[in-house]
Amino acid sequence: MTKATGQGTRPSSAEQGAATRKAILTATAALIGEVGWGQVTMRAIAARAGVPHGAISYHFQGKDDLLRQAAIAGTLQALAEPLAMAQAAGDVREMFEGTLGWFAGGGLEDPSVALLLETVRQSSRDPSLREPLATEMRRFRAALTELVRRDQEQGAITADPPASGTATVVAALLDGLLLHLILDPELDLQGAAEAVRTLLRGG
Amino acid sequence: MTKATGQGTRPSSAEQGAATRKAILTATAALIGEVGWGQVTMRAIAARAGVPHGAISYHFQGKDDLLRQAAIAGTLQALAEPLAMAQAAGDVREMFEGTLGWFAGGGLEDPSVALLLETVRQSSRDPSLREPLATEMRRFRAALTELVRRDQEQGAITADPPASGTATVVAALLDGLLLHLILDPELDLQGAAEAVRTLLRGG
Amino acid sequence: MTKATGQGTRPSSAEQGAATRKAILTATAALIGEVGWGQVTMRAIAARAGVPHGAISYHFQGKDDLLRQAAIAGTLQALAEPLAMAQAAGDVREMFEGTLGWFAGGGLEDPSVALLLETVRQSSRDPSLREPLATEMRRFRAALTELVRRDQEQGAITADPPASGTATVVAALLDGLLLHLILDPELDLQGAAEAVRTLLRGG
Amino acid sequence: MTKATGQGTRPSSAEQGAATRKAILTATAALIGEVGWGQVTMRAIAARAGVPHGAISYHFQGKDDLLRQAAIAGTLQALAEPLAMAQAAGDVREMFEGTLGWFAGGGLEDPSVALLLETVRQSSRDPSLREPLATEMRRFRAALTELVRRDQEQGAITADPPASGTATVVAALLDGLLLHLILDPELDLQGAAEAVRTLLRGG
DNA sequence: TATGAATGAGTTTTCATTCAT
DNA sequence: GATGAATGAAAACTCATTCAT
């Protein structure tokens, strides 16, 4: 129980390197969300991460390599929270309304949302980016499917269509509302929520 | 008959200018979708439009100005078709399934989709971009609301929630499915469609 | 006799461009000879040519492209003089001794010599560089062959071997002496010249 | 048997260091010939030599120092073989034709040839490089002079000019042919050889 | 003694913009 | 009105060298 990777006071060279790497990745992910994939510059990354120019070239192959790695790491981390919430939620409705609440509470301004959108957009030009994202999305839909199934068993949701179909619909609906909210903050979320409640209940 | 606005032999200078302007805008919109907002270069635009370099600076204020104008014009044009379809559709289900059919038939590869996503993403950084897009989206939801209302009157859709709420849900759902499809072409659209059909019918 | 390409006082834009291009090529060729193929920098070229940075990228594809073009143009120009001399010489001996005289008189320090060596060396890595050089060399040997043939007819040179063989020997000998002189300025050119005189005379 | 200077189990630290040094020098010489003096990088050297980065800075003063040492060591080694051949040859003709045979058999592709040319070229910019090369060349010409003298005594070569002059001519001729062959692999070596045979014989 | 992570000066390249014609 | 040559600021990238361990 006394294990310590740092083994004492001074950080080893390798540990320092890992920290630098992580700082660069974090700064890059943040900048992608803030200024957009194509507007990110190495200079800005270095400044944000607080590391010298050369450190980036030393740790990463090039700009493309860096953006890719940062985007993947960043989005996976961003998706971890919603996934955990979905797995922890008691039923679909709780999960749905929770997410809507997060939207309404300013979740849209979360940097992760911007990063996510940038990455999705870029992934249609770079297959190596799409794969990990798609995997995570499937995981999310799987968790939702589980919720739906439970609700169906309890009669809270119409059991007719396969649970996976309903899960896909709920997941897509949430992301679609996010998209519409970005464009139009005045969007009537309450009305949409009420409609969903009714529809899920089965009229 | 020969004194028409310019249908004679040589195009007037003004007409030529308008044509050049339009060619530049079209080329720009296409390139935004293809390579991404930040990767578009003036030279590439000129080459694609088949106009000389200088023509761009001559007709537009600068790069930002050009991209903005092209994005707005391009997205409005791209959204015109779905809007027309929504207005022409007989009921929600027809419209919904029609769109899904378009998705399945390769609609995702349509350059307009890419342009649209780029513009939405960019609009969160540029309010002047958001306004026209939001307006068009509201128009689309309004048309959908009309469809929903008609369906409710005929009992094809549960009348409980306000029509506008259901319309918002349907619109968001479509865009959300689009997003998920971009990431995961294997997405089970059929299952989702079946679930929607059941839900809308009211269980 | 009053023809003027410049057509008056101000140089046209195109003429100015051609002048800039030529200045860049000249500066590049000079620098290749001075500092070596791989040590030439775009910055140094721009400074030497007296043109701004961007002018180089504007006129040439990239560094490789520029060096290649400059090397070819420079070496062809450098080879033009010896070729003319060979064509104008009365006999082989006159040509041979003339070249040796040029060597002794400081010809080795001529920038063209350095450029030539750099280009020959580089040409073994870049076939597109070799072709034009080889062609010019063949032209030079052809001119020499003509001289040898004339000498053979007059009995000044042994007629046994084909003239082209003797011409190749003479050409190679000159370049070989150049090479050895570069390494060892104390080389006994006189002794070598005397030997050649005797050998050519046929003992 | 086990107390030899280090032929036992573990190589002493000093021996290891010497081996590393030699590996670095060998890799450097090879790279100079392959990519050109100015294109050699420390990282490439380390990779080729199979030693860590730091080892180079540890063993050598800097890049210039390393290249110089490697070039000198490499060229001296490369010149050792021809020198031995010249000293072992029975007469000039045997030596000459032997070298021509080596040329024709692909000797041009030998890495040493490239290294030699690079070093000669560089030596005109770095006197400390020229000295050892010139010394070796003089040694080579001295061996040739000995051969020529022997031939002259046997009447196989015209005795008129001093042997050293003829030796210089033969040496330069060989290097000149090498140069021309690099540019033009189609060069008629046979014709040149025939001419040399006739000329040396004295008509 | 030996290593390799880190640095930053220097290099090439791209590109929006300007402006003379 | 229209063009495209020219510019220089800024970007990405390379790489010899340093230095803590």
PDB file of C-alpha atoms in Angstrom, chain C residues 20-137:
ATOM      1  CA  THR C  20      14.259  39.106 -60.559  1.00  0.00           C
ATOM      2  CA  ARG C  21      14.246  35.489 -61.637  1.00  0.00           C
ATOM      3  CA  LYS C  22      17.636  35.835 -63.237  1.00  0.00           C
ATOM      4  CA  ALA C  23      19.083  37.625 -60.211  1.00  0.00           C
ATOM      5  CA  ILE C  24      17.907  34.781 -57.984  1.00  0.00           C
ATOM      6  CA  LEU C  25      19.376  32.147 -60.276  1.00  0.00           C
ATOM      7  CA  THR C  26      22.700  33.940 -60.461  1.00  0.00           C
ATOM      8  CA  ALA C  27      22.912  34.392 -56.714  1.00  0.00           C
ATOM      9  CA  THR C  28      22.028  30.766 -56.153  1.00  0.00           C
ATOM     10  CA  ALA C  29      24.638  29.458 -58.563  1.00  0.00           C
ATOM     11  CA  ALA C  30      27.279  31.626 -56.929  1.00  0.00           C
ATOM     12  CA  LEU C  31      26.346  30.444 -53.458  1.00  0.00           C
ATOM     13  CA  ILE C  32      26.353  26.780 -54.427  1.00  0.00           C
ATOM     14  CA  GLY C  33      29.941  27.185 -55.494  1.00  0.00           C
ATOM     15  CA  GLU C  34      30.918  29.185 -52.463  1.00  0.00           C
ATOM     16  CA  VAL C  35      29.362  27.353 -49.568  1.00  0.00           C
ATOM     17  CA  GLY C  36      28.409  24.004 -51.045  1.00  0.00           C
ATOM     18  CA  TRP C  37      25.149  22.534 -52.282  1.00  0.00           C
ATOM     19  CA  GLY C  38      23.759  21.601 -48.914  1.00  0.00           C
ATOM     20  CA  GLN C  39      24.824  24.741 -47.118  1.00  0.00           C
ATOM     21  CA  VAL C  40      22.961  27.145 -49.350  1.00  0.00           C
ATOM     22  CA  THR C  41      20.044  28.792 -47.576  1.00  0.00           C
ATOM     23  CA  MET C  42      17.119  30.628 -49.076  1.00  0.00           C
ATOM     24  CA  ARG C  43      17.859  33.521 -46.773  1.00  0.00           C
ATOM     25  CA  ALA C  44      21.382  33.858 -48.120  1.00  0.00           C
ATOM     26  CA  ILE C  45      20.117  33.652 -51.680  1.00  0.00           C
ATOM     27  CA  ALA C  46      17.589  36.401 -51.106  1.00  0.00           C
ATOM     28  CA  ALA C  47      20.181  38.607 -49.469  1.00  0.00           C
ATOM     29  CA  ARG C  48      22.713  38.038 -52.239  1.00  0.00           C
ATOM     30  CA  ALA C  49      20.168  38.618 -54.974  1.00  0.00           C
ATOM     31  CA  GLY C  50      18.849  41.667 -53.220  1.00  0.00           C
ATOM     32  CA  VAL C  51      15.267  40.479 -53.341  1.00  0.00           C
ATOM     33  CA  PRO C  52      12.810  39.890 -50.520  1.00  0.00           C
ATOM     34  CA  HIS C  53      12.180  36.459 -49.097  1.00  0.00           C
ATOM     35  CA  GLY C  54       8.921  35.831 -50.747  1.00  0.00           C
ATOM     36  CA  ALA C  55      10.234  36.548 -54.200  1.00  0.00           C
ATOM     37  CA  ILE C  56      11.996  33.212 -54.240  1.00  0.00           C
ATOM     38  CA  SER C  57       8.977  31.174 -53.294  1.00  0.00           C
ATOM     39  CA  TYR C  58       7.020  33.154 -55.801  1.00  0.00           C
ATOM     40  CA  HIS C  59       9.302  32.356 -58.692  1.00  0.00           C
ATOM     41  CA  PHE C  60      10.362  28.843 -57.788  1.00  0.00           C
ATOM     42  CA  GLN C  61       8.659  25.718 -56.586  1.00  0.00           C
ATOM     43  CA  GLY C  62      10.933  25.189 -53.621  1.00  0.00           C
ATOM     44  CA  LYS C  63      14.556  24.929 -52.654  1.00  0.00           C
ATOM     45  CA  ASP C  64      15.244  21.795 -54.653  1.00  0.00           C
ATOM     46  CA  ASP C  65      13.675  23.246 -57.734  1.00  0.00           C
ATOM     47  CA  LEU C  66      15.670  26.428 -57.409  1.00  0.00           C
ATOM     48  CA  LEU C  67      19.016  24.757 -56.834  1.00  0.00           C
ATOM     49  CA  ARG C  68      18.447  22.449 -59.752  1.00  0.00           C
ATOM     50  CA  GLN C  69      17.569  25.220 -62.157  1.00  0.00           C
ATOM     51  CA  ALA C  70      20.388  27.431 -60.952  1.00  0.00           C
ATOM     52  CA  ALA C  71      22.916  24.634 -61.183  1.00  0.00           C
ATOM     53  CA  ILE C  72      21.923  23.695 -64.702  1.00  0.00           C
ATOM     54  CA  ALA C  73      21.836  27.254 -65.971  1.00  0.00           C
ATOM     55  CA  GLY C  74      25.073  28.092 -64.196  1.00  0.00           C
ATOM     56  CA  THR C  75      27.022  25.089 -65.379  1.00  0.00           C
ATOM     57  CA  LEU C  76      25.834  25.383 -68.961  1.00  0.00           C
ATOM     58  CA  GLN C  77      26.951  28.967 -68.938  1.00  0.00           C
ATOM     59  CA  ALA C  78      30.254  28.035 -67.340  1.00  0.00           C
ATOM     60  CA  LEU C  79      30.853  25.338 -69.936  1.00  0.00           C
ATOM     61  CA  ALA C  80      30.042  27.633 -72.817  1.00  0.00           C
ATOM     62  CA  GLU C  81      33.396  29.386 -72.719  1.00  0.00           C
ATOM     63  CA  PRO C  82      35.629  26.301 -72.792  1.00  0.00           C
ATOM     64  CA  LEU C  83      33.463  24.878 -75.534  1.00  0.00           C
ATOM     65  CA  ALA C  84      33.878  28.019 -77.597  1.00  0.00           C
ATOM     66  CA  MET C  85      37.594  27.915 -76.985  1.00  0.00           C
ATOM     67  CA  ALA C  86      37.793  24.319 -78.112  1.00  0.00           C
ATOM     68  CA  GLN C  87      35.860  25.134 -81.258  1.00  0.00           C
ATOM     69  CA  ALA C  88      38.015  28.155 -81.996  1.00  0.00           C
ATOM     70  CA  ALA C  89      41.380  26.514 -81.268  1.00  0.00           C
ATOM     71  CA  GLY C  90      43.627  25.650 -84.178  1.00  0.00           C
ATOM     72  CA  ASP C  91      44.863  22.369 -82.798  1.00  0.00           C
ATOM     73  CA  VAL C  92      44.733  20.134 -79.728  1.00  0.00           C
ATOM     74  CA  ARG C  93      47.969  21.388 -78.307  1.00  0.00           C
ATOM     75  CA  GLU C  94      46.922  24.998 -78.465  1.00  0.00           C
ATOM     76  CA  MET C  95      43.710  24.140 -76.687  1.00  0.00           C
ATOM     77  CA  PHE C  96      45.435  21.972 -74.091  1.00  0.00           C
ATOM     78  CA  GLU C  97      48.125  24.470 -73.243  1.00  0.00           C
ATOM     79  CA  GLY C  98      45.598  27.273 -73.208  1.00  0.00           C
ATOM     80  CA  THR C  99      43.574  25.477 -70.594  1.00  0.00           C
ATOM     81  CA  LEU C 100      46.648  24.694 -68.547  1.00  0.00           C
ATOM     82  CA  GLY C 101      47.574  28.343 -68.718  1.00  0.00           C
ATOM     83  CA  TRP C 102      44.160  29.233 -67.432  1.00  0.00           C
ATOM     84  CA  PHE C 103      44.602  26.754 -64.577  1.00  0.00           C
ATOM     85  CA  ALA C 104      47.970  28.239 -63.666  1.00  0.00           C
ATOM     86  CA  GLY C 105      46.600  31.747 -63.897  1.00  0.00           C
ATOM     87  CA  GLY C 106      44.095  31.194 -61.133  1.00  0.00           C
ATOM     88  CA  GLY C 107      41.306  29.575 -63.077  1.00  0.00           C
ATOM     89  CA  LEU C 108      40.827  27.201 -60.177  1.00  0.00           C
ATOM     90  CA  GLU C 109      39.512  29.998 -58.072  1.00  0.00           C
ATOM     91  CA  ASP C 110      36.861  30.733 -60.648  1.00  0.00           C
ATOM     92  CA  PRO C 111      33.462  30.305 -59.018  1.00  0.00           C
ATOM     93  CA  SER C 112      32.292  28.308 -62.010  1.00  0.00           C
ATOM     94  CA  VAL C 113      34.745  25.568 -61.215  1.00  0.00           C
ATOM     95  CA  ALA C 114      33.353  25.151 -57.750  1.00  0.00           C
ATOM     96  CA  LEU C 115      29.809  25.190 -59.089  1.00  0.00           C
ATOM     97  CA  LEU C 116      30.707  22.600 -61.670  1.00  0.00           C
ATOM     98  CA  LEU C 117      32.163  20.241 -59.126  1.00  0.00           C
ATOM     99  CA  GLU C 118      29.188  20.628 -56.810  1.00  0.00           C
ATOM    100  CA  THR C 119      26.839  19.933 -59.651  1.00  0.00           C
ATOM    101  CA  VAL C 120      28.703  16.882 -60.876  1.00  0.00           C
ATOM    102  CA  ARG C 121      28.712  15.530 -57.354  1.00  0.00           C
ATOM    103  CA  GLN C 122      25.045  16.219 -56.876  1.00  0.00           C
ATOM    104  CA  SER C 123      24.155  14.810 -60.251  1.00  0.00           C
ATOM    105  CA  SER C 124      24.968  11.316 -59.050  1.00  0.00           C
ATOM    106  CA  ARG C 125      22.031  11.726 -56.684  1.00  0.00           C
ATOM    107  CA  ASP C 126      19.726  13.531 -59.092  1.00  0.00           C
ATOM    108  CA  PRO C 127      19.376  12.175 -62.613  1.00  0.00           C
ATOM    109  CA  SER C 128      17.572  15.275 -63.833  1.00  0.00           C
ATOM    110  CA  LEU C 129      20.769  17.138 -63.099  1.00  0.00           C
ATOM    111  CA  ARG C 130      22.977  14.678 -64.901  1.00  0.00           C
ATOM    112  CA  GLU C 131      21.271  14.759 -68.255  1.00  0.00           C
ATOM    113  CA  PRO C 132      21.999  18.355 -69.281  1.00  0.00           C
ATOM    114  CA  LEU C 133      25.525  18.168 -67.928  1.00  0.00           C
ATOM    115  CA  ALA C 134      26.254  14.978 -69.807  1.00  0.00           C
ATOM    116  CA  THR C 135      24.915  16.486 -73.002  1.00  0.00           C
ATOM    117  CA  GLU C 136      27.195  19.464 -72.693  1.00  0.00           C
ATOM    118  CA  MET C 137      30.148  17.245 -71.958  1.00  0.00           C
TER     119      MET C 137
END
